[in-house]
Coordinates of C-alpha atoms in Angstrom, one line a residue:
X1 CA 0.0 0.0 0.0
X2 CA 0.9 3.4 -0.4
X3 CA 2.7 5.9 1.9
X4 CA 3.2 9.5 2.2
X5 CA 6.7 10.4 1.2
X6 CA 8.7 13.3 1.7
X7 CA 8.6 15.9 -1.7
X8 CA 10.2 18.2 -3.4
X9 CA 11.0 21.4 -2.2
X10 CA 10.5 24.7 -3.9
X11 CA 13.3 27.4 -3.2
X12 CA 13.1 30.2 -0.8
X13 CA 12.3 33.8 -1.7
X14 CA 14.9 37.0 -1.8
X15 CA 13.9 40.7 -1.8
X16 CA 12.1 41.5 -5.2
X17 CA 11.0 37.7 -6.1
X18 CA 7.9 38.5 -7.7
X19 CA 4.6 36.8 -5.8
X20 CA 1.1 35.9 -7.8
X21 CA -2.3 36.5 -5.6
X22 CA -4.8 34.8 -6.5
X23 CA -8.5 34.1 -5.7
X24 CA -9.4 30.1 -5.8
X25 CA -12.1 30.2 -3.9
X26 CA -14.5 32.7 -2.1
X27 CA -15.0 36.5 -3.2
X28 CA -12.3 38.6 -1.6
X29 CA -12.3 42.0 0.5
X30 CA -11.0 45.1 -1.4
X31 CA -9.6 46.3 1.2
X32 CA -8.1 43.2 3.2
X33 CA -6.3 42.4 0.0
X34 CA -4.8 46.2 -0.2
X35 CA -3.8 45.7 3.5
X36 CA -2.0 42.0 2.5
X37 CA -0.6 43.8 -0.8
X38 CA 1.1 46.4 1.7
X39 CA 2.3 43.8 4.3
X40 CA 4.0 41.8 1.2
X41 CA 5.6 45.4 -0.2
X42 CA 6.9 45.4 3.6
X43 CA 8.7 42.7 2.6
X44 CA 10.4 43.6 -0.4
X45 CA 7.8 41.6 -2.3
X46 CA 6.3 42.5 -6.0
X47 CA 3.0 41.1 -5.8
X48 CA 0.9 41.1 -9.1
X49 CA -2.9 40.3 -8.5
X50 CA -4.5 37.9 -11.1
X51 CA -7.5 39.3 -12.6
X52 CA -10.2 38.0 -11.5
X53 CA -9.1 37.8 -7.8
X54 CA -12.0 40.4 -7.2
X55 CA -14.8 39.5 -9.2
X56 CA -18.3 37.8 -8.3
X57 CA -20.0 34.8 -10.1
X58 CA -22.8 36.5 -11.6
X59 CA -25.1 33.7 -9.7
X60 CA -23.4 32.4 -6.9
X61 CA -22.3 34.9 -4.6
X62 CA -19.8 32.6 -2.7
X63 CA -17.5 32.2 -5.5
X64 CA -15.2 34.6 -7.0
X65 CA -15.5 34.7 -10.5
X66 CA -16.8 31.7 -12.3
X67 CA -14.7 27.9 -12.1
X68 CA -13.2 28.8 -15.6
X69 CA -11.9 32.2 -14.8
X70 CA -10.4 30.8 -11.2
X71 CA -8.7 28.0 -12.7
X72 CA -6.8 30.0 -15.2
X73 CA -6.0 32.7 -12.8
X74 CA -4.1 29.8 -11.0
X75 CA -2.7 28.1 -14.1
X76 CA -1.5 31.2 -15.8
X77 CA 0.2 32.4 -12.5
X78 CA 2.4 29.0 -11.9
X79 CA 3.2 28.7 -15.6
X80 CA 4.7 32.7 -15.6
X81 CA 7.9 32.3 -15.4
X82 CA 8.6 35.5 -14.0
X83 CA 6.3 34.7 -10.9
X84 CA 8.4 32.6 -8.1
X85 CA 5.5 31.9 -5.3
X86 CA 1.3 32.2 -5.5
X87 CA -0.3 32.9 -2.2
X88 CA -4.0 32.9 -2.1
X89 CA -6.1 35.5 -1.3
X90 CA -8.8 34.1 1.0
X91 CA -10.8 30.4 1.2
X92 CA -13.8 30.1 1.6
X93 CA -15.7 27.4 -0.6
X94 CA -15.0 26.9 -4.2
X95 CA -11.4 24.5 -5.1
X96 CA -13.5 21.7 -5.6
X97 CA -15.3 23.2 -8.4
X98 CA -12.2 24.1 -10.4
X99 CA -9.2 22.0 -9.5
X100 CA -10.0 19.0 -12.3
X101 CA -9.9 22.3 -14.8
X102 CA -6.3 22.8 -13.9
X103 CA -3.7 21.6 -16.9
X104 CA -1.3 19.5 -14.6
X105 CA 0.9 18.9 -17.0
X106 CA 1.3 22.2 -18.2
X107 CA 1.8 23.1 -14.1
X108 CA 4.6 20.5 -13.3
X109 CA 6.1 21.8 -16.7
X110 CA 6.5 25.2 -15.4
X111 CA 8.9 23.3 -12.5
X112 CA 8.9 24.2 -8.6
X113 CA 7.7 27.2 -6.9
X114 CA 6.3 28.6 -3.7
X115 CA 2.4 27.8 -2.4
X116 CA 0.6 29.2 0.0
X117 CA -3.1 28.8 1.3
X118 CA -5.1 26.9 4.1
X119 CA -9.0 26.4 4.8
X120 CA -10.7 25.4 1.4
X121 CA -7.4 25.4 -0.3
X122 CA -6.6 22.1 1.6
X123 CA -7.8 20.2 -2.1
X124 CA -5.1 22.1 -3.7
X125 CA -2.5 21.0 -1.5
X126 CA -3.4 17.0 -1.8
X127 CA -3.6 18.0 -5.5
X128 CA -0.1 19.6 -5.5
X129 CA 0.8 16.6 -3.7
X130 CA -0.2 13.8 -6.1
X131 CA 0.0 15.5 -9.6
X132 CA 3.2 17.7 -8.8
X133 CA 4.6 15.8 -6.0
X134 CA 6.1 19.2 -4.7
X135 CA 6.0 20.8 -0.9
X136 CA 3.6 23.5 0.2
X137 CA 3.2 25.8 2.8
X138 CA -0.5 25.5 4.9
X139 CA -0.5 29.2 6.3
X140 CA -2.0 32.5 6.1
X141 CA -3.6 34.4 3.0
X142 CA -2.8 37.4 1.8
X143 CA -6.4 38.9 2.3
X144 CA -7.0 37.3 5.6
X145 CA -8.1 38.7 8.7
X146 CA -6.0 36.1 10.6
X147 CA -2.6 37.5 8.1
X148 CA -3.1 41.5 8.2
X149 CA -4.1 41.8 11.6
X150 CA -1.1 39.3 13.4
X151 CA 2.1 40.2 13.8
X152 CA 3.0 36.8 15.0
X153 CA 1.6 35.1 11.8
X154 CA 2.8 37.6 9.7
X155 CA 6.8 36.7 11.6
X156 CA 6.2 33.0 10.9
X157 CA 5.0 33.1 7.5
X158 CA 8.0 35.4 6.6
X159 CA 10.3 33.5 8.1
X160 CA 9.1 30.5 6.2
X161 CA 9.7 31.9 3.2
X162 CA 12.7 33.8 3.6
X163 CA 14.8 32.1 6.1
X164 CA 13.3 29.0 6.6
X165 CA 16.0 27.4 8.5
X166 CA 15.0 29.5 11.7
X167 CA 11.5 27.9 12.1
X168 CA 12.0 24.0 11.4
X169 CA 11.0 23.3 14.8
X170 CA 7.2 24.4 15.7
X171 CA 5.7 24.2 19.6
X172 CA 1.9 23.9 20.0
X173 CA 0.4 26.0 22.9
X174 CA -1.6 22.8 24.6
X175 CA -0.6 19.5 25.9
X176 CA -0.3 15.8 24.4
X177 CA -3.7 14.2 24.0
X178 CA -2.0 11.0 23.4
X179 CA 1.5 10.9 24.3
X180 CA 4.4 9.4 22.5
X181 CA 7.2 10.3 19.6
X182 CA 6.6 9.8 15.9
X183 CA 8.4 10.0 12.7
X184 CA 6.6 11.1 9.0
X185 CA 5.5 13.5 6.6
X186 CA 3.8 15.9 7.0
X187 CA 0.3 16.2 5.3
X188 CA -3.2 17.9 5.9
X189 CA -5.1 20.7 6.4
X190 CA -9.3 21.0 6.8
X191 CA -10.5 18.2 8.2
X192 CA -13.9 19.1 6.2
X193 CA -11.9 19.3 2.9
X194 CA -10.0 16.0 3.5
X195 CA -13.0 13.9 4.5
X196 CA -14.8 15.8 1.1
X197 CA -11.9 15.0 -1.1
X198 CA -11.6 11.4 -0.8
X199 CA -12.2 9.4 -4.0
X200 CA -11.3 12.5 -6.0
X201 CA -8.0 11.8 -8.3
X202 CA -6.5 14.7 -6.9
X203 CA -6.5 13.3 -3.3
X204 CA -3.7 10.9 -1.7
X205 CA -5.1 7.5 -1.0
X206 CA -3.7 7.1 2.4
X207 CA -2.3 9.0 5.2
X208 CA -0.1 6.3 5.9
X209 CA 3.5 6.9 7.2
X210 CA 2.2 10.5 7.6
X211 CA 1.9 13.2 10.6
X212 CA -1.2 14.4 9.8
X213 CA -2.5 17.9 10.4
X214 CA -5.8 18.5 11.2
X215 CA -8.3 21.6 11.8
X216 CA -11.7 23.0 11.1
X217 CA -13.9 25.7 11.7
X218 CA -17.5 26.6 12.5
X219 CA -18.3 23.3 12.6
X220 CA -20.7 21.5 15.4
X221 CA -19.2 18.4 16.7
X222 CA -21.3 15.7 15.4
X223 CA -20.2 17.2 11.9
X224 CA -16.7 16.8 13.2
X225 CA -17.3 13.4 14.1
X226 CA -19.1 12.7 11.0
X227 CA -16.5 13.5 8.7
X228 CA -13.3 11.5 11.3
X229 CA -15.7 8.9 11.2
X230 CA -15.4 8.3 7.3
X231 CA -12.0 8.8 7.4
X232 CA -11.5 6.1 9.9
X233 CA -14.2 4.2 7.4
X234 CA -12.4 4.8 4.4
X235 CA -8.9 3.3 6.1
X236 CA -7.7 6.6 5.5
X237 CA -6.0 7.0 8.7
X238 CA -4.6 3.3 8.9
X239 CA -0.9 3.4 9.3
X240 CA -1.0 7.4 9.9
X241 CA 2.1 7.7 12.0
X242 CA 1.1 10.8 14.3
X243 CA -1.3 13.4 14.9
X244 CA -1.1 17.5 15.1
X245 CA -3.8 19.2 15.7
X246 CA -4.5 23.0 15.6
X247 CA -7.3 25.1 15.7
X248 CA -11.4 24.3 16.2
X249 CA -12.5 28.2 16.0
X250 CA -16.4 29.0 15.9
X251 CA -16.8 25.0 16.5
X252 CA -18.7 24.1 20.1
X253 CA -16.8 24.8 23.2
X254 CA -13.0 23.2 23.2
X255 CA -13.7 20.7 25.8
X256 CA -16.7 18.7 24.1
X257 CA -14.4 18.7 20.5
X258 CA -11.2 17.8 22.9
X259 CA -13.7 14.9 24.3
X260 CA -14.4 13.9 20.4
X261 CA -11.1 13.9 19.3
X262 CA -9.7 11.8 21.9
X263 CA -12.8 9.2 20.9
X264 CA -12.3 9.3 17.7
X265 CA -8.5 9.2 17.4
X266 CA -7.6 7.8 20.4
X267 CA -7.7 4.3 18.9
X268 CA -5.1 4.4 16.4
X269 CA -2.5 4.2 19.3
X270 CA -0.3 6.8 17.5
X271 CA 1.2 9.9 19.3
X272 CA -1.8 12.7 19.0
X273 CA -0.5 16.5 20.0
X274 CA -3.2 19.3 20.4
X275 CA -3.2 23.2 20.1
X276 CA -0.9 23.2 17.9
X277 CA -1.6 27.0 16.8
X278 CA -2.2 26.3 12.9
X279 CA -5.4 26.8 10.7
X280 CA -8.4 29.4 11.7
X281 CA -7.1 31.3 14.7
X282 CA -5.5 34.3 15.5
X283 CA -1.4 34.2 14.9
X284 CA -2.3 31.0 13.0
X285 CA 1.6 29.1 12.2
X286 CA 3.0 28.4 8.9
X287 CA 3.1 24.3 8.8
X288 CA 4.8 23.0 5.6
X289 CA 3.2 20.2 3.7
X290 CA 5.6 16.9 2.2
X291 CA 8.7 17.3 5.0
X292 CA 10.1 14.4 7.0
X293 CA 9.5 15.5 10.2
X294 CA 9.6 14.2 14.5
X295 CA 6.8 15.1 16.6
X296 CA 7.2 14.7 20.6
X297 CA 3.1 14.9 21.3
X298 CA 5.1 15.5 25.1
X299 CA 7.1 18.3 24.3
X300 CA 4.5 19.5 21.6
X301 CA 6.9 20.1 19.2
X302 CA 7.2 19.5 15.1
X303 CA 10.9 19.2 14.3
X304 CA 11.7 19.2 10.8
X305 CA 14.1 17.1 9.2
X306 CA 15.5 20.1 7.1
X307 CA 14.3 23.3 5.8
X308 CA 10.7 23.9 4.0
X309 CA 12.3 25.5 1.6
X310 CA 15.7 25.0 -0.5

């Protein structure tokens, strides 16, 4: 059977590396985007907007732009050669509609680069995953309230991308739910997304021989447990190696999801770490996606095996 293996790893940014926004999913702020765009320019970024990053499906007022226009916002932006990373603007609801009108080939022609997005972007990083087979970074968008409004998240994601070596150890904020040390790759994101994306041909087949990330948000926990539940079902998580997981904003109080968790993942007798202070919160962490990696659910700490970035 399959198992997650470490992939290939994009190389870091340097003042002036030009950086694509684009809009994969839900309709984005005017203004949080202009407050991201600064924050980049802070950075000695150029960021170049695609052009439909803020425009409105005529019909469905959850999407920006239609599937079409999305898609090719994404595809042009990795095949320009002069663009060396794409952050996404905001999640939302709306990958699933467009990711099978993405040319892959034409993509893992245009070779390695920088990719950034958590929340309903999850699909594109099991897509990047399987058809590209290259790392990505799960972490704050460019038009996010969690991104413009953190200087913590702001530090992390910067760091990531710039000088990655001084952040290849993470610490969560909580304790272990099950205790233990475990060795993998790391993989995730929304547990929603996951749990929506199996069968897909964009979507691993197994977590197995992974550390696998996991968050959600506004959720109620029966919802929760529906979608570990299938999961567990599929034999998704069979041979997982280890558990992170991070944040559970606008779900039901912490304590009654804590008390689900520990049901629900408890079982696998694999190291399980909590609050690990990645996905929907405030000063949300930069996790990188396709890295060998330790966790110690004790020390509740990620160490990885070398840099996210080359």
């Amino acid at each position: 059977m399959s198992r997650v293996e470490p992939l290939r790893r994009p190389s870091r940014l340097a003042a002036g590396a030009r950086v694509a926004v684009v809009a994969p999913s839900g309709p984005v702020p005017e203004d949080r985007l202009e407050a991201g765009l600064d924050i980049l320019r802070g950075w000695d970024l150029d960021p170049v907007v695609a052009p439909h990053v803020l425009g409105r499906h005529g019909e469905l007022p959850y999407l920006a732009a239609g599937d079409a226009e999305r898609a090719a916002d994404l595809q042009s932006a990795w095949c320009d050669p002069a663009v060396d990373a794409v952050i996404c603007a905001r999640g939302g609801y709306g990958v699933q509609r467009m990711v099978d009108s993405l040319d892959w080939e034409a993509m893992r022609a245009a070779g390695p680069k920088v990719f950034v997005g958590f929340s309903d972007i999850t699909a594109l990083h099991e897509a990047f995953a399987v058809r590209l087979g290259l790392v990505t970074l799960h972490g704050p968008m460019a038009a996010g309230l969690d991104f413009v409004k953190s200087a913590r998240a702001q530090d992390h994601l910067r760091a990531t991308l710039f000088t990655p070596e001084r952040v290849r150890t993470l610490v969560s904020d909580g304790t272990a739910l099950v205790p233990g040390r475990a060795r993998g790759v790391t993989l995730g994101g929304c547990l929603s997304l996951l749990a929506s994306d199996r069968g897909t041909p964009h979507a691993r087949p197994s977590a197995r021989g992974g550390l696998l990330c996991l968050e959600d948000v506004g959720e109620e926990t029966y919802r929760l447990d529906r979608d570990l539940t299938q999961l567990l079902r599929a034999g998704w998580l069979d041979g997982v190696h280890g558990l992170l997981l991070g944040s559970w904003a606008r779900c039901e109080p912490y304590e009654g999801v804590r008390t689900l968790l520990a049901d629900r993942l408890g079982g696998l007798g694999v190291p399980v770490a909590e609050q690990f202070g990645f996905g929907h919160c405030d000063d949300g962490l930069t996790v990188p996606f396709g890295v060998a990696a330790e966790l110690d659910a004790d020390a509740g700490t990620l160490t990885l095996d070398e840099p996210a970035l080359t």
